[in-house]
C-alpha cells in the first residue's frame, strides 16, 4: 500500500494518478471529507487525518509499503515556522511507530543549507528529522512551481507589468510544474524500498527567467507585458497585500534573498536531477485556460 500525505494538493494528486496508472494500491490521507469522492474515483482508499495530529496519522499509515510526505505551510499562518515544526513532529512520531518500508519526502531546492533560506530552511528541518528515523528515505527537492505565477497573471495582463522577486529579471532559475513533481515522486516511490538515503532534484525541461515568463504571457494573451524587478523594500508589503501572513511573507522574502544570491540550487554533491516534461508556455496556458 502506498500512502500519500497531502493527497488533495497538486503534487499529491498527480502522484496518486501515476501510481494508480501503474496499478499500485493507494491510500489517500485527507483532512476534509469533501475531497474524498474525487480521490475515490481514482481507486484510492481514504483515511481521514490532520497532519498535525500524530494520533490520527498512526492508523492512516498502517500497513504502508511506502509513504509520501509533504508538509504544506498555510500562507496565512500567524507563525508559519511553528506550524511546520508541529507538522514535522506529528509526522515523524507517527512514522517512528508505524515503521513503513520506505519514505519519500517532497522537499525544496536549497534544503541542504542549514540557515538563511526562508521557506527552504523548514524543509531542511523536515529532511533532518526524517533521516533520524533510520528508514530508507528518498528526498525529492522540488524547484519553484510554475503554478506560483497564477496569482500574478491577471494583474500582469491588466497592467502590462509582471513584478518579480527574482533579480535581475533576466536571471535563469529552476522551475517545474507541480504535476511533474507528483509524477516523478510516484516513479521514485516504486523504487525506494531498501534504497538507504537518496536525494533527487525535480525541475522542468529547461530554466527560465521572469523575462521569459512575461514574454510567454504576452504571446498567449496578445498583450504587451514587461517584467519588472520589485524593489526589495516593497517585497513584504506586496506579499502581505497579496494575502500572505506577515510570518509567511518573511519566509518568502528570505528565500528570494537566497535565490538571488545563488543559494537555491541543486546540491552539488548529489547532482541527481529528474526533469519534468511540462514547459513554461504549456503551464501558463493551462493557468490562463487558453490554447497554446
Tab-separated table of C-alpha atoms in Angstrom:
chain	number	residue	atom	x	y	z
A	1	UNK	CA	0.000	0.000	0.000
A	2	UNK	CA	1.338	3.428	-0.998
A	3	UNK	CA	0.190	6.113	1.435
A	4	UNK	CA	0.050	9.747	0.292
A	5	UNK	CA	0.003	12.656	2.737
A	6	UNK	CA	-1.317	15.900	1.279
A	7	UNK	CA	-3.311	13.839	-1.197
A	8	UNK	CA	-5.554	16.692	-2.311
A	9	UNK	CA	-2.709	19.011	-3.306
A	10	UNK	CA	-1.399	19.292	-6.866
A	11	UNK	CA	1.670	17.162	-6.158
A	12	UNK	CA	-0.150	14.524	-4.134
A	13	UNK	CA	-2.989	14.154	-6.591
A	14	UNK	CA	-0.635	13.599	-9.528
A	15	UNK	CA	1.388	11.089	-7.524
A	16	UNK	CA	-1.840	9.198	-6.914
A	17	UNK	CA	-2.841	9.308	-10.567
A	18	UNK	CA	0.547	7.958	-11.638
A	19	UNK	CA	0.549	5.193	-9.029
A	20	UNK	CA	-2.958	4.116	-9.958
A	21	UNK	CA	-1.986	4.023	-13.649
A	22	UNK	CA	0.775	1.626	-12.600
A	23	UNK	CA	-1.832	-0.498	-10.819
A	24	UNK	CA	-0.457	0.252	-7.348
A	25	UNK	CA	-2.768	0.306	-4.301
A	26	UNK	CA	-3.019	3.791	-2.795
A	27	UNK	CA	-4.360	5.242	0.446
A	28	UNK	CA	-5.009	8.981	0.332
A	29	UNK	CA	-4.788	10.855	3.634
A	30	UNK	CA	-7.007	13.930	3.695
A	31	UNK	CA	-8.489	16.108	6.421
A	32	UNK	CA	-11.547	17.362	4.517
A	33	UNK	CA	-14.166	14.743	3.699
A	34	UNK	CA	-15.429	16.888	0.810
A	35	UNK	CA	-12.350	15.827	-1.172
A	36	UNK	CA	-12.895	12.095	-0.714
A	37	UNK	CA	-15.193	11.432	-3.666
A	38	UNK	CA	-12.786	12.758	-6.303
A	39	UNK	CA	-9.981	10.587	-4.928
A	40	UNK	CA	-12.167	7.521	-4.629
A	41	UNK	CA	-12.900	7.821	-8.351
A	42	UNK	CA	-9.179	7.203	-8.878
A	43	UNK	CA	-9.488	3.955	-6.908
A	44	UNK	CA	-7.990	5.128	-3.595
A	45	UNK	CA	-8.641	4.058	-0.062
A	46	UNK	CA	-9.380	7.132	2.043
A	47	UNK	CA	-8.076	7.889	5.523
A	48	UNK	CA	-9.107	10.989	7.437
A	49	UNK	CA	-6.329	12.653	9.445
A	50	UNK	CA	-4.796	16.068	10.037
A	51	UNK	CA	-1.025	16.134	9.542
A	52	UNK	CA	-0.729	17.989	12.864
A	53	UNK	CA	-2.373	15.081	14.684
A	54	UNK	CA	0.063	12.222	15.226
A	55	UNK	CA	-2.582	10.087	16.916
A	56	UNK	CA	-4.850	10.259	13.849
A	57	UNK	CA	-1.946	9.629	11.474
A	58	UNK	CA	-0.897	6.322	13.039
A	59	UNK	CA	-3.862	4.213	11.844
A	60	UNK	CA	-3.770	6.036	8.489
A	61	UNK	CA	-0.172	4.830	7.997
A	62	UNK	CA	-0.843	1.183	8.873
A	63	UNK	CA	0.489	-1.489	6.504
A	64	UNK	CA	2.264	1.125	4.351
A	65	UNK	CA	4.793	-0.146	1.844
A	66	UNK	CA	5.857	3.449	1.248
A	67	UNK	CA	4.718	6.840	2.497
A	68	UNK	CA	4.923	10.104	0.562
A	69	UNK	CA	5.335	13.034	2.946
A	70	UNK	CA	4.631	16.660	2.220
A	71	UNK	CA	4.325	19.393	4.837
A	72	UNK	CA	2.321	22.281	3.412
A	73	UNK	CA	2.532	25.589	5.244
A	74	UNK	CA	-0.573	27.733	5.374
A	75	UNK	CA	0.235	31.083	3.713
A	76	UNK	CA	-1.999	32.745	6.309
A	77	UNK	CA	-0.453	31.132	9.381
A	78	UNK	CA	0.392	33.571	12.164
A	79	UNK	CA	3.603	31.591	12.766
A	80	UNK	CA	4.441	29.616	9.650
A	81	UNK	CA	7.669	28.202	11.049
A	82	UNK	CA	5.963	26.906	14.178
A	83	UNK	CA	3.203	25.338	12.098
A	84	UNK	CA	5.763	23.493	10.008
A	85	UNK	CA	7.616	22.273	13.108
A	86	UNK	CA	4.347	20.990	14.547
A	87	UNK	CA	3.594	19.100	11.345
A	88	UNK	CA	7.086	17.587	11.230
A	89	UNK	CA	6.857	16.422	14.840
A	90	UNK	CA	3.464	14.769	14.315
A	91	UNK	CA	4.504	13.027	11.094
A	92	UNK	CA	7.855	11.825	12.382
A	93	UNK	CA	6.280	10.491	15.587
A	94	UNK	CA	3.688	8.547	13.583
A	95	UNK	CA	6.315	7.157	11.205
A	96	UNK	CA	8.544	6.134	14.108
A	97	UNK	CA	5.747	3.964	15.470
A	98	UNK	CA	4.438	2.530	12.182
A	99	UNK	CA	7.868	1.955	10.527
A	100	UNK	CA	6.904	1.788	6.829
A	101	UNK	CA	9.288	0.064	4.430
A	102	UNK	CA	10.314	3.408	2.930
A	103	UNK	CA	9.550	7.129	2.953
A	104	UNK	CA	9.661	9.751	0.209
A	105	UNK	CA	9.683	13.410	1.241
A	106	UNK	CA	8.778	16.297	-1.041
A	107	UNK	CA	11.343	18.968	-0.196
A	108	UNK	CA	12.710	22.183	-1.736
A	109	UNK	CA	15.727	23.297	-3.700
A	110	UNK	CA	18.163	24.784	-1.209
A	111	UNK	CA	17.103	22.473	1.629
A	112	UNK	CA	20.696	21.301	2.077
A	113	UNK	CA	21.541	24.693	3.635
A	114	UNK	CA	21.112	24.983	7.396
A	115	UNK	CA	20.437	28.735	7.622
A	116	UNK	CA	19.115	31.879	5.922
A	117	UNK	CA	16.947	30.292	3.240
A	118	UNK	CA	13.436	31.106	4.478
A	119	UNK	CA	10.886	28.514	3.432
A	120	UNK	CA	13.620	26.181	2.201
A	121	UNK	CA	15.014	26.068	5.747
A	122	UNK	CA	11.791	24.464	7.024
A	123	UNK	CA	12.363	21.647	4.526
A	124	UNK	CA	15.926	21.278	5.781
A	125	UNK	CA	14.423	20.566	9.194
A	126	UNK	CA	11.998	18.075	7.640
A	127	UNK	CA	14.813	16.186	5.919
A	128	UNK	CA	16.917	16.059	9.081
A	129	UNK	CA	14.012	14.800	11.195
A	130	UNK	CA	13.163	12.060	8.703
A	131	UNK	CA	16.789	10.953	8.410
A	132	UNK	CA	16.807	10.446	12.158
A	133	UNK	CA	14.225	7.671	11.802
A	134	UNK	CA	16.726	5.317	10.159
A	135	UNK	CA	14.207	4.297	7.491
A	136	UNK	CA	15.004	4.057	3.764
A	137	UNK	CA	14.455	7.665	2.708
A	138	UNK	CA	14.182	9.351	-0.675
A	139	UNK	CA	14.196	13.160	-0.739
A	140	UNK	CA	12.762	14.861	-3.826
A	141	UNK	CA	13.684	18.536	-3.776
A	142	UNK	CA	11.325	20.479	-5.976
A	143	UNK	CA	12.228	23.622	-7.856
A	144	UNK	CA	9.846	26.586	-7.693
A	145	UNK	CA	6.458	25.588	-9.077
A	146	UNK	CA	5.408	27.210	-12.337
A	147	UNK	CA	1.911	27.448	-10.869
A	148	UNK	CA	3.172	30.045	-8.359
A	149	UNK	CA	2.758	32.639	-11.112
A	150	UNK	CA	-1.004	32.081	-11.213
A	151	UNK	CA	-1.889	34.776	-8.686
A	152	UNK	CA	0.104	37.406	-10.622
A	153	UNK	CA	-1.190	36.666	-14.113
A	154	UNK	CA	-4.500	38.598	-14.061
A	155	UNK	CA	-2.837	41.748	-12.756
A	156	UNK	CA	0.033	41.429	-15.229
A	157	UNK	CA	-2.396	41.120	-18.148
A	158	UNK	CA	-4.369	44.111	-16.867
A	159	UNK	CA	-1.428	46.428	-16.209
A	160	UNK	CA	1.194	45.162	-18.640
A	161	UNK	CA	3.710	44.721	-15.817
A	162	UNK	CA	4.843	41.424	-14.258
A	163	UNK	CA	6.578	42.161	-10.924
A	164	UNK	CA	9.463	39.918	-9.936
A	165	UNK	CA	11.267	38.983	-6.757
A	166	UNK	CA	13.875	37.322	-8.955
A	167	UNK	CA	16.631	39.901	-9.536
A	168	UNK	CA	17.581	40.597	-12.270
A	169	UNK	CA	14.580	39.677	-14.391
A	170	UNK	CA	16.920	38.034	-16.911
A	171	UNK	CA	18.315	35.606	-14.308
A	172	UNK	CA	17.575	31.981	-15.195
A	173	UNK	CA	16.179	29.899	-12.344
A	174	UNK	CA	14.959	26.309	-11.934
A	175	UNK	CA	11.205	25.832	-12.085
A	176	UNK	CA	8.879	22.881	-12.572
A	177	UNK	CA	5.203	22.031	-12.986
A	178	UNK	CA	3.665	20.691	-9.771
A	179	UNK	CA	2.085	17.884	-11.795
A	180	UNK	CA	5.508	16.749	-12.975
A	181	UNK	CA	6.790	16.707	-9.379
A	182	UNK	CA	3.933	14.366	-8.467
A	183	UNK	CA	4.692	12.043	-11.356
A	184	UNK	CA	8.420	11.951	-10.600
A	185	UNK	CA	7.684	11.276	-6.936
A	186	UNK	CA	5.438	8.334	-7.819
A	187	UNK	CA	8.139	6.826	-10.011
A	188	UNK	CA	10.681	7.135	-7.183
A	189	UNK	CA	8.232	5.734	-4.636
A	190	UNK	CA	8.031	2.466	-6.519
A	191	UNK	CA	11.824	2.013	-6.383
A	192	UNK	CA	12.569	3.299	-2.870
A	193	UNK	CA	12.312	0.277	-0.582
A	194	UNK	CA	15.670	-0.704	0.887
A	195	UNK	CA	17.498	2.036	-1.004
A	196	UNK	CA	19.016	3.804	2.021
A	197	UNK	CA	19.212	7.597	1.644
A	198	UNK	CA	18.716	9.173	-1.804
A	199	UNK	CA	18.420	12.799	-2.925
A	200	UNK	CA	16.884	13.883	-6.233
A	201	UNK	CA	16.001	17.278	-7.663
A	202	UNK	CA	12.956	17.963	-9.829
A	203	UNK	CA	12.889	20.746	-12.384
A	204	UNK	CA	11.423	21.386	-15.808
A	205	UNK	CA	12.889	20.713	-19.245
A	206	UNK	CA	14.818	23.993	-19.147
A	207	UNK	CA	15.391	27.032	-16.959
A	208	UNK	CA	13.554	30.309	-17.418
A	209	UNK	CA	13.750	33.931	-16.301
A	210	UNK	CA	10.978	36.304	-15.261
A	211	UNK	CA	11.517	37.981	-18.630
A	212	UNK	CA	10.712	34.618	-20.260
A	213	UNK	CA	7.512	34.398	-18.207
A	214	UNK	CA	6.468	37.890	-19.335
A	215	UNK	CA	7.275	37.082	-22.974
A	216	UNK	CA	5.287	33.834	-22.919
A	217	UNK	CA	2.376	35.559	-21.204
A	218	UNK	CA	2.404	38.336	-23.795
A	219	UNK	CA	2.402	35.793	-26.618
A	220	UNK	CA	-0.520	33.872	-25.095
A	221	UNK	CA	-2.669	36.933	-24.413
A	222	UNK	CA	-1.732	39.255	-27.267
A	223	UNK	CA	-0.871	41.969	-24.739
A	224	UNK	CA	2.372	43.854	-24.174
A	225	UNK	CA	3.773	42.662	-20.839
A	226	UNK	CA	7.129	43.615	-19.345
A	227	UNK	CA	8.959	42.041	-16.420
A	228	UNK	CA	9.974	44.483	-13.691
A	229	UNK	CA	12.072	43.957	-10.568
A	230	UNK	CA	10.047	44.663	-7.446
A	231	UNK	CA	12.341	46.713	-5.165
A	232	UNK	CA	13.397	44.798	-2.054
A	233	UNK	CA	11.787	47.374	0.259
A	234	UNK	CA	8.404	46.623	-1.319
A	235	UNK	CA	8.523	42.839	-1.001
A	236	UNK	CA	6.923	42.421	2.422
A	237	UNK	CA	4.102	44.954	1.899
A	238	UNK	CA	3.329	43.455	-1.513
A	239	UNK	CA	3.307	39.889	-0.197
A	240	UNK	CA	1.045	40.772	2.719
A	241	UNK	CA	-1.260	42.742	0.430
A	242	UNK	CA	-1.399	39.632	-1.757
A	243	UNK	CA	-2.875	37.632	1.119
A	244	UNK	CA	0.132	36.187	2.951
A	245	UNK	CA	0.559	36.468	6.691
A	246	UNK	CA	3.473	38.584	7.906
A	247	UNK	CA	5.185	35.423	9.141
A	248	UNK	CA	4.877	33.612	5.826
A	249	UNK	CA	5.885	36.738	3.889
A	250	UNK	CA	9.112	36.934	5.900
A	251	UNK	CA	9.970	33.354	4.930
A	252	UNK	CA	9.232	34.043	1.264
A	253	UNK	CA	11.354	37.195	1.253
A	254	UNK	CA	14.288	35.442	2.917
A	255	UNK	CA	14.036	32.612	0.382
A	256	UNK	CA	14.202	35.046	-2.548
A	257	UNK	CA	17.198	36.775	-0.977
A	258	UNK	CA	18.856	33.345	-1.004
A	259	UNK	CA	17.602	32.737	-4.554
A	260	UNK	CA	19.153	35.964	-5.793
A	261	UNK	CA	22.411	35.081	-4.047
A	262	UNK	CA	22.503	31.780	-5.964
A	263	UNK	CA	21.866	29.540	-2.934
A	264	UNK	CA	18.559	27.945	-4.004
A	265	UNK	CA	20.176	25.425	-6.276
A	266	UNK	CA	20.972	21.773	-6.853
A	267	UNK	CA	23.176	20.346	-4.125
A	268	UNK	CA	26.459	19.734	-5.926
A	269	UNK	CA	27.394	16.525	-4.142
A	270	UNK	CA	24.219	14.780	-5.341
A	271	UNK	CA	23.562	16.180	-8.797
A	272	UNK	CA	20.592	13.867	-9.380
A	273	UNK	CA	18.100	15.821	-11.500
A	274	UNK	CA	14.813	14.425	-12.791
A	275	UNK	CA	13.272	16.650	-15.437
A	276	UNK	CA	9.555	17.103	-15.982
A	277	UNK	CA	8.182	17.400	-19.497
A	278	UNK	CA	5.943	20.445	-18.998
A	279	UNK	CA	7.367	23.649	-20.459
A	280	UNK	CA	6.630	27.151	-19.192
A	281	UNK	CA	4.348	28.136	-22.053
A	282	UNK	CA	2.250	24.991	-21.600
A	283	UNK	CA	1.899	25.623	-17.855
A	284	UNK	CA	0.937	29.268	-18.336
A	285	UNK	CA	-1.612	28.364	-20.993
A	286	UNK	CA	-3.252	25.928	-18.580
A	287	UNK	CA	-3.438	28.612	-15.890
A	288	UNK	CA	-4.989	31.067	-18.327
A	289	UNK	CA	-7.322	28.474	-19.834
A	290	UNK	CA	-6.076	29.446	-23.285
A	291	UNK	CA	-4.834	27.338	-26.220
A	292	UNK	CA	-1.102	27.027	-26.817
